[in-house]
Structures are given as C-alpha cells and as structure tokens.
PDB file of C-alpha atoms in Angstrom:
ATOM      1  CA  UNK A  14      -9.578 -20.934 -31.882  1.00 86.00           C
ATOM      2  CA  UNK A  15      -9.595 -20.748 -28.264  1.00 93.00           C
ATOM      3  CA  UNK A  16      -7.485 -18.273 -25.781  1.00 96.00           C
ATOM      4  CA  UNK A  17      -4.575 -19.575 -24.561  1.00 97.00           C
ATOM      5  CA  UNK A  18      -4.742 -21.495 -21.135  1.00 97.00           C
ATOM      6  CA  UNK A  19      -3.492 -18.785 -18.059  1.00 98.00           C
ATOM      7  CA  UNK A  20      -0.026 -20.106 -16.602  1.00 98.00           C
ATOM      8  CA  UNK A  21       0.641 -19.448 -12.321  1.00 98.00           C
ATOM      9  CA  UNK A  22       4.076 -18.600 -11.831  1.00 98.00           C
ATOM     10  CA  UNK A  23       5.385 -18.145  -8.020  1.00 98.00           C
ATOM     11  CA  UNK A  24       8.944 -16.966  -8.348  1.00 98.00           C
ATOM     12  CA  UNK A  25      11.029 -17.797  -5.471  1.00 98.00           C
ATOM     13  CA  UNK A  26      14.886 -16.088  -4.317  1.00 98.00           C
ATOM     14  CA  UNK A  27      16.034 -19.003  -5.812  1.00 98.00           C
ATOM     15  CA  UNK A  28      14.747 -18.514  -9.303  1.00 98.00           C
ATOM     16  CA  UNK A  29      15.677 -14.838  -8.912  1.00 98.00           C
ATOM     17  CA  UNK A  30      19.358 -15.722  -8.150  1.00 98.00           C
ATOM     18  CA  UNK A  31      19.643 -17.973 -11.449  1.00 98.00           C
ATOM     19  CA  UNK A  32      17.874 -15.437 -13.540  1.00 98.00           C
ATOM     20  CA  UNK A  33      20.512 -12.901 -12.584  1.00 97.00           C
ATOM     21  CA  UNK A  34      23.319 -15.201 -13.283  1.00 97.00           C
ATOM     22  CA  UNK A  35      21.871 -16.444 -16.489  1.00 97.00           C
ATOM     23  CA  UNK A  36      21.733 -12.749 -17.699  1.00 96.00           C
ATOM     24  CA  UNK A  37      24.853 -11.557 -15.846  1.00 94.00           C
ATOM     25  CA  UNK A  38      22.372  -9.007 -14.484  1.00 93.00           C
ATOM     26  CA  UNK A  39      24.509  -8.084 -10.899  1.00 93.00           C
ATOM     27  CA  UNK A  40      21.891  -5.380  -9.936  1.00 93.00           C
ATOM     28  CA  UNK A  41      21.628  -5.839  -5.739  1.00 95.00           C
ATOM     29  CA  UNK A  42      17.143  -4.815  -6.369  1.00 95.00           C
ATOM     30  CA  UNK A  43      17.341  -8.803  -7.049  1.00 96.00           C
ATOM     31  CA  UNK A  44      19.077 -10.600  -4.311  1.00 97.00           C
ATOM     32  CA  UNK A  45      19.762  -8.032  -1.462  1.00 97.00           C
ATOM     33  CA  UNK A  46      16.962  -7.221   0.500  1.00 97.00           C
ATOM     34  CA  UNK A  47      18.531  -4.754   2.709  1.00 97.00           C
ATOM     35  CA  UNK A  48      19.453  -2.866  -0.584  1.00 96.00           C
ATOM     36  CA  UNK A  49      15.988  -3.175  -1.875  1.00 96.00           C
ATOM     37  CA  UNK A  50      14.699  -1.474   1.582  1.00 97.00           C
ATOM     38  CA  UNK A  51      17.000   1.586   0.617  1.00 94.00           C
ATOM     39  CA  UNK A  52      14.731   1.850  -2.507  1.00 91.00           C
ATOM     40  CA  UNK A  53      12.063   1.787  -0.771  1.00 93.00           C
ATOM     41  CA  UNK A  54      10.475  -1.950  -1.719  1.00 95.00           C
ATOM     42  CA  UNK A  55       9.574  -4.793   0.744  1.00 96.00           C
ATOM     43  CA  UNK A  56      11.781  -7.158  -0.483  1.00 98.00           C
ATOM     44  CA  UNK A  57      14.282  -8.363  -3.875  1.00 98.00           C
ATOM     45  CA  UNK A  58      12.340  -8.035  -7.194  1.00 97.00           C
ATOM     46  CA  UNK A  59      11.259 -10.091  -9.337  1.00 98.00           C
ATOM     47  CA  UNK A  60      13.766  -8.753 -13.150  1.00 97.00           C
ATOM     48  CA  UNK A  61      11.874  -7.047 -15.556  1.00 95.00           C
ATOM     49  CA  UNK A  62      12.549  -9.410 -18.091  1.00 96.00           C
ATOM     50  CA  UNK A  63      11.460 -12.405 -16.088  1.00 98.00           C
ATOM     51  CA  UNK A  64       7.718 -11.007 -16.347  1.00 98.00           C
ATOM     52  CA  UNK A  65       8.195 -11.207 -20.206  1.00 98.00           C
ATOM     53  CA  UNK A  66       9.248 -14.233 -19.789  1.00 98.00           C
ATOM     54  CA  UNK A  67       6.610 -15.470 -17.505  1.00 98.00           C
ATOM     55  CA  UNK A  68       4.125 -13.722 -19.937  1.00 98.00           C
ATOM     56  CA  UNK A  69       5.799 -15.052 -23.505  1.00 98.00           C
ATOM     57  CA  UNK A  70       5.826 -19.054 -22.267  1.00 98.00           C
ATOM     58  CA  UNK A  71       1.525 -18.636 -22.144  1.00 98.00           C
ATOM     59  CA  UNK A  72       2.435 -17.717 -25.999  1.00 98.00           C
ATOM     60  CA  UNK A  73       4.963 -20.181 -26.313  1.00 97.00           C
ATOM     61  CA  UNK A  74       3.401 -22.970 -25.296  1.00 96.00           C
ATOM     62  CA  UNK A  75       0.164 -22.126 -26.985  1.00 97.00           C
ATOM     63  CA  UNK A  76       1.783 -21.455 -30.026  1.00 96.00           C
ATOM     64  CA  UNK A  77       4.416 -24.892 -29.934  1.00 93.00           C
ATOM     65  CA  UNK A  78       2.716 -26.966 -32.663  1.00 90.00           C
ATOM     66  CA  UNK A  79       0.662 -23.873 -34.071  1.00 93.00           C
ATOM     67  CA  UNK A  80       2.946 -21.524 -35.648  1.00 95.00           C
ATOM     68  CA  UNK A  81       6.082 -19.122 -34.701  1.00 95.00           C
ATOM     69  CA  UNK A  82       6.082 -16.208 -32.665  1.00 97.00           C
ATOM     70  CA  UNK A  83       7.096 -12.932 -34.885  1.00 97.00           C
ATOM     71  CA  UNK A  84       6.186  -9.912 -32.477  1.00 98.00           C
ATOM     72  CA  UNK A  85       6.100  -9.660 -28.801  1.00 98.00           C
ATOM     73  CA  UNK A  86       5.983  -6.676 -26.116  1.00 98.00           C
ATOM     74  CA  UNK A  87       5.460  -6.122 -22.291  1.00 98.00           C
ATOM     75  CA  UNK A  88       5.381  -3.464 -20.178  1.00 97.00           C
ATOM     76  CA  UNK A  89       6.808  -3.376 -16.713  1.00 96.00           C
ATOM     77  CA  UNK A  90       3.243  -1.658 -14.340  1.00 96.00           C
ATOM     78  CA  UNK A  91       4.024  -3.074 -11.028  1.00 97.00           C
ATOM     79  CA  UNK A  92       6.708  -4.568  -9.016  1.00 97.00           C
ATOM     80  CA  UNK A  93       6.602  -8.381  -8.188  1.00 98.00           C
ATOM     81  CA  UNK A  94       8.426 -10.191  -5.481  1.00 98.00           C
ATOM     82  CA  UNK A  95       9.173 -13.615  -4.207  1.00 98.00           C
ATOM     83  CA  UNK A  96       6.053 -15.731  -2.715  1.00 97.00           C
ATOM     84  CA  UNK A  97       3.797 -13.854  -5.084  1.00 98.00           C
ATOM     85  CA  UNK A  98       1.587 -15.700  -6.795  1.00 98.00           C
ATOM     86  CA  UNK A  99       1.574 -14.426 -10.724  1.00 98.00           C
ATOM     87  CA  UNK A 100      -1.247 -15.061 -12.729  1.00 98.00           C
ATOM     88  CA  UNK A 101      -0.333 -14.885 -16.918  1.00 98.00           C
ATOM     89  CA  UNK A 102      -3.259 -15.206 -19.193  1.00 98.00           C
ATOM     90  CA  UNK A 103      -3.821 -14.616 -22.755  1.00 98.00           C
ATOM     91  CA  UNK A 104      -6.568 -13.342 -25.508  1.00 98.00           C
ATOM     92  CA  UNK A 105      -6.566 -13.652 -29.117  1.00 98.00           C
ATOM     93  CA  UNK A 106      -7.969  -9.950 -30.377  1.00 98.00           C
ATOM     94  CA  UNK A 107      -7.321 -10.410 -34.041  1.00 96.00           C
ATOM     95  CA  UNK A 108      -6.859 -12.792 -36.623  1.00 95.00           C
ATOM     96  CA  UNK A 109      -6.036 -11.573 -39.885  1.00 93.00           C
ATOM     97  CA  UNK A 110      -5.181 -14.424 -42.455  1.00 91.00           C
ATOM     98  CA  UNK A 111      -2.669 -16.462 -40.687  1.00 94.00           C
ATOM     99  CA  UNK A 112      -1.070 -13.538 -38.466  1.00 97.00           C
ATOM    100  CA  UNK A 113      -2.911 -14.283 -35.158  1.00 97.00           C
ATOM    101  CA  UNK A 114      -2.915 -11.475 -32.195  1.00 98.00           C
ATOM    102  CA  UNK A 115      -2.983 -11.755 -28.479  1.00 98.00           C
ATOM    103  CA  UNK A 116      -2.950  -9.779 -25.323  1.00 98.00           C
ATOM    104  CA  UNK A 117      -1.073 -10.711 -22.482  1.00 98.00           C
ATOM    105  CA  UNK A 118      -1.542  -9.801 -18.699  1.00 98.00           C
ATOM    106  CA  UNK A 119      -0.046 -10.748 -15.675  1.00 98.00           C
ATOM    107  CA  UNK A 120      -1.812 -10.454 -12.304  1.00 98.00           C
ATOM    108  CA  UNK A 121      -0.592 -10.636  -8.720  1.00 98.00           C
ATOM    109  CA  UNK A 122      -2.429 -12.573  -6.070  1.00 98.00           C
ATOM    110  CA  UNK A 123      -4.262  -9.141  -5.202  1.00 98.00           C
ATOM    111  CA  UNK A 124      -5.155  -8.906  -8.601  1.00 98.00           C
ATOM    112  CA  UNK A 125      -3.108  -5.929  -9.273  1.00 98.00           C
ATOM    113  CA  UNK A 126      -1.438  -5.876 -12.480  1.00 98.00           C
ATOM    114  CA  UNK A 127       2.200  -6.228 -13.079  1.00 98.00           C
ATOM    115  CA  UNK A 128       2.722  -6.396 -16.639  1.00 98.00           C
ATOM    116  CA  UNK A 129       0.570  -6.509 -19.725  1.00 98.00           C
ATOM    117  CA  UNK A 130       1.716  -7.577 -23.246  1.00 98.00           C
ATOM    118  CA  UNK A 131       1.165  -8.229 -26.551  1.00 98.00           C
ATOM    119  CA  UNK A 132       2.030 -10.939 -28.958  1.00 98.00           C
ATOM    120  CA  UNK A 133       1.652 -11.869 -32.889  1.00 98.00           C
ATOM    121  CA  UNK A 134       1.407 -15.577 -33.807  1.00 98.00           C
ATOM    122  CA  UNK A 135       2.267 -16.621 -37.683  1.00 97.00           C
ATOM    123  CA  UNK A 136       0.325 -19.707 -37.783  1.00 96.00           C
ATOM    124  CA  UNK A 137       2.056 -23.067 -39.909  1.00 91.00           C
ATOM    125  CA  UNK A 138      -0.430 -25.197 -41.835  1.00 72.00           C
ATOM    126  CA  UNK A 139      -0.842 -27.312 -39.525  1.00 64.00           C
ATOM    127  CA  UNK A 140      -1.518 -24.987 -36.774  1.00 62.00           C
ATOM    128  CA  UNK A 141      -4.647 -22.918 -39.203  1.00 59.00           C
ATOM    129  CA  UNK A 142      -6.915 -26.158 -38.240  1.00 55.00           C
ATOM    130  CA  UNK A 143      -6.176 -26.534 -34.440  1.00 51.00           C
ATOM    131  CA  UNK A 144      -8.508 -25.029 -32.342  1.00 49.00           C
TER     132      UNK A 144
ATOM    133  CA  UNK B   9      21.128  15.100 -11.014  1.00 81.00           C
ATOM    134  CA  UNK B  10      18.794  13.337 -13.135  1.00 87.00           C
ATOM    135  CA  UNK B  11      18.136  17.152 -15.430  1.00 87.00           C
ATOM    136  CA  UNK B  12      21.827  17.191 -15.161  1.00 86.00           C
ATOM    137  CA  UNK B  13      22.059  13.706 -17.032  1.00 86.00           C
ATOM    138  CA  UNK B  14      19.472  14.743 -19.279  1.00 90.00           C
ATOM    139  CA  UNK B  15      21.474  17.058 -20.885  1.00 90.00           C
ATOM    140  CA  UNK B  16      24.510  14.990 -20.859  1.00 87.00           C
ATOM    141  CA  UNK B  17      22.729  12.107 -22.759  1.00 88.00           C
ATOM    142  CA  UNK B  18      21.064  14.132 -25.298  1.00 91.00           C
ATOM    143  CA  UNK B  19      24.083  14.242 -27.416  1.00 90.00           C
ATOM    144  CA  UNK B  20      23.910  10.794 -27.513  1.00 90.00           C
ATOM    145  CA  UNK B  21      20.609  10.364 -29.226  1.00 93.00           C
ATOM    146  CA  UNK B  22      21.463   8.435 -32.528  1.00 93.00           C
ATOM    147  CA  UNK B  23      24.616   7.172 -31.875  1.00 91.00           C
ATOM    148  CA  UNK B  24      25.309   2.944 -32.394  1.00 92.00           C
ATOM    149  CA  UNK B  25      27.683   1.551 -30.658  1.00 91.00           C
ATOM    150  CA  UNK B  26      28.641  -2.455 -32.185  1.00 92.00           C
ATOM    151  CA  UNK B  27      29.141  -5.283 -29.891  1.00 91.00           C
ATOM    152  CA  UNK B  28      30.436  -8.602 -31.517  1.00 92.00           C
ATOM    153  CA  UNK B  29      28.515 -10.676 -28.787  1.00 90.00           C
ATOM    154  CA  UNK B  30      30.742 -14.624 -29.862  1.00 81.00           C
ATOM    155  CA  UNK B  31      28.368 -17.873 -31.075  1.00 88.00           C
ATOM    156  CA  UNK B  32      25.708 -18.314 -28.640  1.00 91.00           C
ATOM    157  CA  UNK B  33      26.395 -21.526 -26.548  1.00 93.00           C
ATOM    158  CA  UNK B  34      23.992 -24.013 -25.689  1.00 94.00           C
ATOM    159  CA  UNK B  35      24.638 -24.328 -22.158  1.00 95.00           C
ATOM    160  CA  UNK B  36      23.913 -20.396 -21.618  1.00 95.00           C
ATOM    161  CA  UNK B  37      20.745 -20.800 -23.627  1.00 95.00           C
ATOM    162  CA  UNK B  38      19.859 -23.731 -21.525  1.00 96.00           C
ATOM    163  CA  UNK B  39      20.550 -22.361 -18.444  1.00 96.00           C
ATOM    164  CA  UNK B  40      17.940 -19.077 -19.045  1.00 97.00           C
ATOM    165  CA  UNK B  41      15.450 -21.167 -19.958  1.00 97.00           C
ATOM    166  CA  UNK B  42      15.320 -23.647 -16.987  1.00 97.00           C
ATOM    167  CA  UNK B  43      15.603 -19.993 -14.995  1.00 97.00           C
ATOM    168  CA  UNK B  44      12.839 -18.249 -16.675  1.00 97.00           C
ATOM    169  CA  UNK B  45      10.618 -21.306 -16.030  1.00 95.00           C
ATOM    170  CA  UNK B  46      10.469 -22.130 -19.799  1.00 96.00           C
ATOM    171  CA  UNK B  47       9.609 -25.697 -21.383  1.00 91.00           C
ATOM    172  CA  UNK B  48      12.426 -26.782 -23.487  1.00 89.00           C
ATOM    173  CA  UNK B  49      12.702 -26.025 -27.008  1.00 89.00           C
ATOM    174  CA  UNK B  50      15.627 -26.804 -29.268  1.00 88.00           C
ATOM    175  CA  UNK B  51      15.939 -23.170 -30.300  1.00 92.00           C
ATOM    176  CA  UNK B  52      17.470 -20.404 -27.567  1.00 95.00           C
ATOM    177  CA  UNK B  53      14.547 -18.691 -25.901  1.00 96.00           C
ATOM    178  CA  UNK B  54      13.370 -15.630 -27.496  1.00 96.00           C
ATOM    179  CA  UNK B  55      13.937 -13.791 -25.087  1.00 97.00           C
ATOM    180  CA  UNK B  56      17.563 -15.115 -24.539  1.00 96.00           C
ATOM    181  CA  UNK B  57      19.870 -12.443 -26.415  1.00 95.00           C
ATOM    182  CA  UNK B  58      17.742  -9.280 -25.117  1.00 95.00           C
ATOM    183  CA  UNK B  59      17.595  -9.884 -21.473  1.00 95.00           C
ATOM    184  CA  UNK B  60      21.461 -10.719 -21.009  1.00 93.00           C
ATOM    185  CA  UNK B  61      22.584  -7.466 -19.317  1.00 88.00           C
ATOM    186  CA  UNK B  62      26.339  -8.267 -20.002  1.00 86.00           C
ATOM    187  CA  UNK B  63      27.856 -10.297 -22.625  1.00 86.00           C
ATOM    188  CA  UNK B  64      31.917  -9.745 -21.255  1.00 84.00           C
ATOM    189  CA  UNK B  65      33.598 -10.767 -17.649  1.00 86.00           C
ATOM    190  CA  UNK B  66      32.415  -7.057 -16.607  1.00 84.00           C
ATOM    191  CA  UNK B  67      34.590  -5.310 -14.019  1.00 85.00           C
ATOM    192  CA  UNK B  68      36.370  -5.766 -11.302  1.00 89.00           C
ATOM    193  CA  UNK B  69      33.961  -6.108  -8.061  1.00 87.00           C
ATOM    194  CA  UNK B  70      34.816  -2.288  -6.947  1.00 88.00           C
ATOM    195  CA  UNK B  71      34.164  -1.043 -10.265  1.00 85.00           C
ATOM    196  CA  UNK B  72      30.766  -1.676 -10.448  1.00 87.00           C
ATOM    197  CA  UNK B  73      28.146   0.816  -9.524  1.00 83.00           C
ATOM    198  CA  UNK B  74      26.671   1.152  -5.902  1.00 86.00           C
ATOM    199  CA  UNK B  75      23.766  -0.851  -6.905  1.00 87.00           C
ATOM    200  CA  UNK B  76      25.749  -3.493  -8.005  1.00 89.00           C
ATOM    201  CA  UNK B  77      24.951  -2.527 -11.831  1.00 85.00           C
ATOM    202  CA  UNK B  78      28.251  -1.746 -14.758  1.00 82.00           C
ATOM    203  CA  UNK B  79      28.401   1.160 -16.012  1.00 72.00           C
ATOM    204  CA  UNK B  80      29.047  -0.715 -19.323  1.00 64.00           C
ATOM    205  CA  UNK B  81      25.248  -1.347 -19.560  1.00 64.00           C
ATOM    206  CA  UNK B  82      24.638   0.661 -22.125  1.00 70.00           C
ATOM    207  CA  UNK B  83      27.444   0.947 -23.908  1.00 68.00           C
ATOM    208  CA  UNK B  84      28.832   5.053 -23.954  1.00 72.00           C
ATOM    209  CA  UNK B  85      25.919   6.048 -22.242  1.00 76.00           C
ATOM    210  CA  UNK B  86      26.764   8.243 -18.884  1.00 73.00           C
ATOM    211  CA  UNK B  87      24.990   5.650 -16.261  1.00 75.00           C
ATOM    212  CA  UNK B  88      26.701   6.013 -13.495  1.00 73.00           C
ATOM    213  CA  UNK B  89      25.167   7.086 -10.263  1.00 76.00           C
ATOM    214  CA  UNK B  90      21.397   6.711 -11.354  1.00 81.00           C
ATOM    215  CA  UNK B  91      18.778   4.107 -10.165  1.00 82.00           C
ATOM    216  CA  UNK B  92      17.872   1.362 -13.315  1.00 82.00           C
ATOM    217  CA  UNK B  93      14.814  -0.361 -14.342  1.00 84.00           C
ATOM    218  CA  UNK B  94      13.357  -1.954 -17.026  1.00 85.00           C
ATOM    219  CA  UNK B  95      10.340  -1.256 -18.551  1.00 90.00           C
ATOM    220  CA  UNK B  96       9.536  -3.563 -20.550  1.00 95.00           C
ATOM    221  CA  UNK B  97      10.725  -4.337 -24.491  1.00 97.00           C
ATOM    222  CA  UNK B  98       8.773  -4.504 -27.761  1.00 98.00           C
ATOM    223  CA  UNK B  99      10.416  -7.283 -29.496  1.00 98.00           C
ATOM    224  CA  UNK B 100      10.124  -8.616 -33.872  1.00 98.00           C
ATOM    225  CA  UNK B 101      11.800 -12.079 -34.137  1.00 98.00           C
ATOM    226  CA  UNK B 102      12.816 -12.273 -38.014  1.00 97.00           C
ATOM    227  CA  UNK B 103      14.615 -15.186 -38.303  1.00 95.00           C
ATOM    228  CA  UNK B 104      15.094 -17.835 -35.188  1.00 92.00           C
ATOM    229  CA  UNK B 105      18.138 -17.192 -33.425  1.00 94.00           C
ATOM    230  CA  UNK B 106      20.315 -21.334 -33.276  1.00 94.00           C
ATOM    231  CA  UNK B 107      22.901 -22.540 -31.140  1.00 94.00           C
ATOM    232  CA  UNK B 108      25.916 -21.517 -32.491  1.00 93.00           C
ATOM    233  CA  UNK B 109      24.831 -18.472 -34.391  1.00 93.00           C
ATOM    234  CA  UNK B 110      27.990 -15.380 -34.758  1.00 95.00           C
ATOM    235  CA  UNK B 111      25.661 -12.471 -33.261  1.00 96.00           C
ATOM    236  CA  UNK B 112      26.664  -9.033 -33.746  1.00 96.00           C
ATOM    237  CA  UNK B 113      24.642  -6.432 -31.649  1.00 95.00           C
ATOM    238  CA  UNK B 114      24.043  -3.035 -32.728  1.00 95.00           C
ATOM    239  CA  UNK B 115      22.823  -0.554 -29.679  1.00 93.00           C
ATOM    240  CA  UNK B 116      21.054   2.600 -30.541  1.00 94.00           C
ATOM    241  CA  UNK B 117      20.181   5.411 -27.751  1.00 93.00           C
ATOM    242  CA  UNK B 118      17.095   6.742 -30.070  1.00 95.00           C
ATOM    243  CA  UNK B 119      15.498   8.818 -27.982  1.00 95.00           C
ATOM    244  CA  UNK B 120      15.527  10.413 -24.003  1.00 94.00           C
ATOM    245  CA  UNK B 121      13.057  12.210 -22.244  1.00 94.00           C
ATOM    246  CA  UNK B 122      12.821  13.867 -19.349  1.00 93.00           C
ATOM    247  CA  UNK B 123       9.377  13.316 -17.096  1.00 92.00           C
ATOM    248  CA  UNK B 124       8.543  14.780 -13.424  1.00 88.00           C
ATOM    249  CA  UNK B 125       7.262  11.607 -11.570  1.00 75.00           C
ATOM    250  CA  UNK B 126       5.564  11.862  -7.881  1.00 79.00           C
ATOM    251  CA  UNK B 127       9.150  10.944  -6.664  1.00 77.00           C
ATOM    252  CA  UNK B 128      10.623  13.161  -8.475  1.00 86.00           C
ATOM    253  CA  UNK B 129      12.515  13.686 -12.376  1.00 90.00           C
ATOM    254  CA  UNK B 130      12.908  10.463 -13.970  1.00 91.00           C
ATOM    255  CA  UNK B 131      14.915   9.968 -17.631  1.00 91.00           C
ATOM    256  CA  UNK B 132      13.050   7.369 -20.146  1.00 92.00           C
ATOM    257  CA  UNK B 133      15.881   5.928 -22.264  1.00 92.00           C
ATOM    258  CA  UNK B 134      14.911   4.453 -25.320  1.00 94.00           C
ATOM    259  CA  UNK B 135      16.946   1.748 -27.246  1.00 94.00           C
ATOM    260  CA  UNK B 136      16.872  -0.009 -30.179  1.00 96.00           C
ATOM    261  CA  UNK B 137      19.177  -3.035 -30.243  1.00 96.00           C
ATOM    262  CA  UNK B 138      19.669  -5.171 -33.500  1.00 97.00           C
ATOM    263  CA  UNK B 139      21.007  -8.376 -33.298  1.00 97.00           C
ATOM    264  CA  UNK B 140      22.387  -9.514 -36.714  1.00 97.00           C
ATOM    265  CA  UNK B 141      24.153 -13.141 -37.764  1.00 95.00           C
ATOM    266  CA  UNK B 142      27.726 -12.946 -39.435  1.00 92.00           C
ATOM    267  CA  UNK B 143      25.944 -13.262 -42.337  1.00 93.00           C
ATOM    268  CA  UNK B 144      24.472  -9.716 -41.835  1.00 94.00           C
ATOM    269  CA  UNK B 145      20.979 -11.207 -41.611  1.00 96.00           C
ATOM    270  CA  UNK B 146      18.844  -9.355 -39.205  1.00 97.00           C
ATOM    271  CA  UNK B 147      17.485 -11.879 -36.233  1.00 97.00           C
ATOM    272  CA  UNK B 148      16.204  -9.858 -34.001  1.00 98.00           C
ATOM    273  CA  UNK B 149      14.887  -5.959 -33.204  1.00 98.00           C
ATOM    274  CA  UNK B 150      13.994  -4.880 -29.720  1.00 98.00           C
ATOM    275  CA  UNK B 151      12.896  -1.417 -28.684  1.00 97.00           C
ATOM    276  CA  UNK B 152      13.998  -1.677 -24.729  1.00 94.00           C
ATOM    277  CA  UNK B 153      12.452   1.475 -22.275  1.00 91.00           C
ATOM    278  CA  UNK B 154      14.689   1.973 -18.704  1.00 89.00           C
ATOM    279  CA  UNK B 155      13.935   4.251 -16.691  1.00 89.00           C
ATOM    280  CA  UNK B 156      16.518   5.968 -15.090  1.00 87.00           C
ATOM    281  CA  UNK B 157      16.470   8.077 -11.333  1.00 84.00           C
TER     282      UNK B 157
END
C-alpha cells in the first residue's frame, strides 16, 4: 500500500476570512494585521484548525474509496501565514488487520514544520486490495 | 495575571457544561468545506463540529474581548483578558456525523497547567468535548489543547 500523495496548500487572506466566518471564529490574529503586529507576528495567521484541515484532506482523499477515518490528531508547532507555501504529506507506520496508521506533517516553504499529525484508517473491503 | 487565572480555573477542572448545538445545516457544512480547501463529500467534514468556535449570534460587537474573541468560548471558563491559541486536537470519529443530525455538545475543562515559557507563564487548557445525536449516540470525542497568555 503506498503513502499517501503530499497535498501544497497556499492559504491566502481570502481563505482566512471564510474560514473565520465558517467557524464564527472573530479572533482579530486572522484578519487584522495591525493587531497581529501587537502580538508580535508578521502578518494574520493562518487558524489552528485550518492546518488540521489542510493535513486531514491528504487522509481524506487517500482514504475516499479505501475505508473511513476513525482517529485523527495535529499539533499546532509553528505559525503559518498567507503566501506561504504548505507542504502536507503522509506515511503509513502501521497496519494492523484492517486498522491502517499514518503520520502527518506539514512543512512551510523553508521547510520548517508547522504541524504534525496522526491519523487511523479502518479500511472497507474494497479498500484491503487497493494499493 | 496568567498565575492569577491559574488558580481561578482550577476549580473548574471536571466540570461539563451542555450545549444543545440545533441540526447541522447543509449550507454551514458546505460552506467550511469549500473554506478549508476540502473536496466535496456528502457527509459534513470531520472536522466541521470541532473547529466552529461559536454555535449562537455571540455578543454584541463591544462585548467581545479586545482580541476580537467571546468570552463565551469556553463555556464558564474565566477567559477574559488572556491571549488564545489552539494547539491542535486529538479527534475519534464513532459514528459519521449527517446533515440534519440533533447534536448535543458536552464541554469538559479536564485538566490546566501552568508552564513558564521564554515569554513568560502560559496556562495549557485541556478539553474534552463530546458531541452526541438526540439519540444519545456518541459521534464524536475531541481532546482540544489552547494555550492561554
């Protein structure tokens, strides 16, 4: 079974802003930058849960066909901002009958990391012969 | 400040608070996903219910904190005043959350700790949020770190 295929995200102010108002999430870190200076960052930032979303879709779509996703994690190790350049990529450490184990990172384009993750795959049937 | 809030949210460690969140609507489901970059599933992303940071109208503009955050976040917890920030979740799907579905969200402060960070204190707050159907069925458990300065 091969690793996933890595994803490039490059979130924009734009995708920022509708994040916030999908989640209702009013915090100014995300769409003022002069407020984000106060804090001490060089610009908005890219929500916490938008890496684990960035990271879950390399899952998600590697997964779509295979099986259902039961367990998934990320931590938060570096701030992200718009015009980076986010790398998510995927492993498979473990397979244990049809339970199938990944870990996740996500990369900036300096090759820092941002977020890492982890991720448990039930495979279906049909997804136990797919490679 | 931050020792200060330490001691105020201790107390709180192991109290629930229940939030009856309506029937998750489509066009909210739809709208994270096309903002979190997601293909298109017929299910609400899994990551849908757990990253909403409000599911009311909120407060009135002035009412919200200087950083533009409620103090409703976490619901009883004394917030106000202190920086926010995710730190990532640790998430078990049990069943697949549909359009439609009657949550009910349980909120759990299970554990805070006070660390000394090169800026200074920070607070980790841990939660534990459990996002049942009407039916009682469990969907969804996530374990949620912010940390708080």
């Amino acid at each position: 079974m091969n690793d996933p295929p890595p994803l490039v995200f490059e979130p924009t102010t734009l995708q920022l802003f509708r994040f916030s108002a999908a989640t209702w999430n009013s915090h100014l870190i995300h769409y003022d930058r002069d407020y984000a200076h106060t804090e001490g960052y060089p610009d908005v930032l890219v929500q916490s849960h938008l890496h684990g979303c960035f990271l879950m879709e390399v899952v998600r779509r590697w997964a779509d066909g295979r099986g259902e996703l039961r367990r998934f994690s990320w931590q938060n190790r570096h701030f992200a901002r718009p015009g980076d350049v986010l790398t998510c990529s995927g492993h498979i450490v473990d397979t244990e009958d049809d339970l199938v184990s990944l870990e996740l990172e996500e990369r900036n384009q300096e090759d820092q990391v941002c977020a890492t993750g982890s991720a448990v795959v039930a495979l279906t049937h049909n997804g136990k012969d797919g490679s | 400040m931050i020792a200060e809030l330490y001691e105020r949210c201790l107390p709180m460690v192991g109290i629930s608070t229940t939030e009856h969140l309506d029937a998750v609507e489509s066009l909210a489901a739809e709208r994270f996903a096309v903002a979190a970059g997601a293909q298109p599933s017929d299910d609400p992303h899994p990551l849908f219910l757990s990253s909403v940071m409000g599911w009311h109208a909120g407060p009135d503009p002035g009412e919200l904190c200087p950083d533009g955050t409620t103090e409703e976040f976490v619901p009883g917890l004394p917030l106000s005043g202190v920086r926010l920030m995710g730190a990532g979740q640790d998430l078990e799907f049990h069943e697949p959350v549909r359009v439609g579905a009657d949550v009910t969200l349980e909120t759990t402060l299970t554990d805070v700790e006070l660390k000394s960070g090169r800026s200074g204190d920070l607070l980790l707050l841990h939660l534990t949020r459990r996002y049942t159907a009407d039916d009682g069925t469990l969907l969804t458990t996530c374990l949620e770190t912010f940390i708080a300065r």
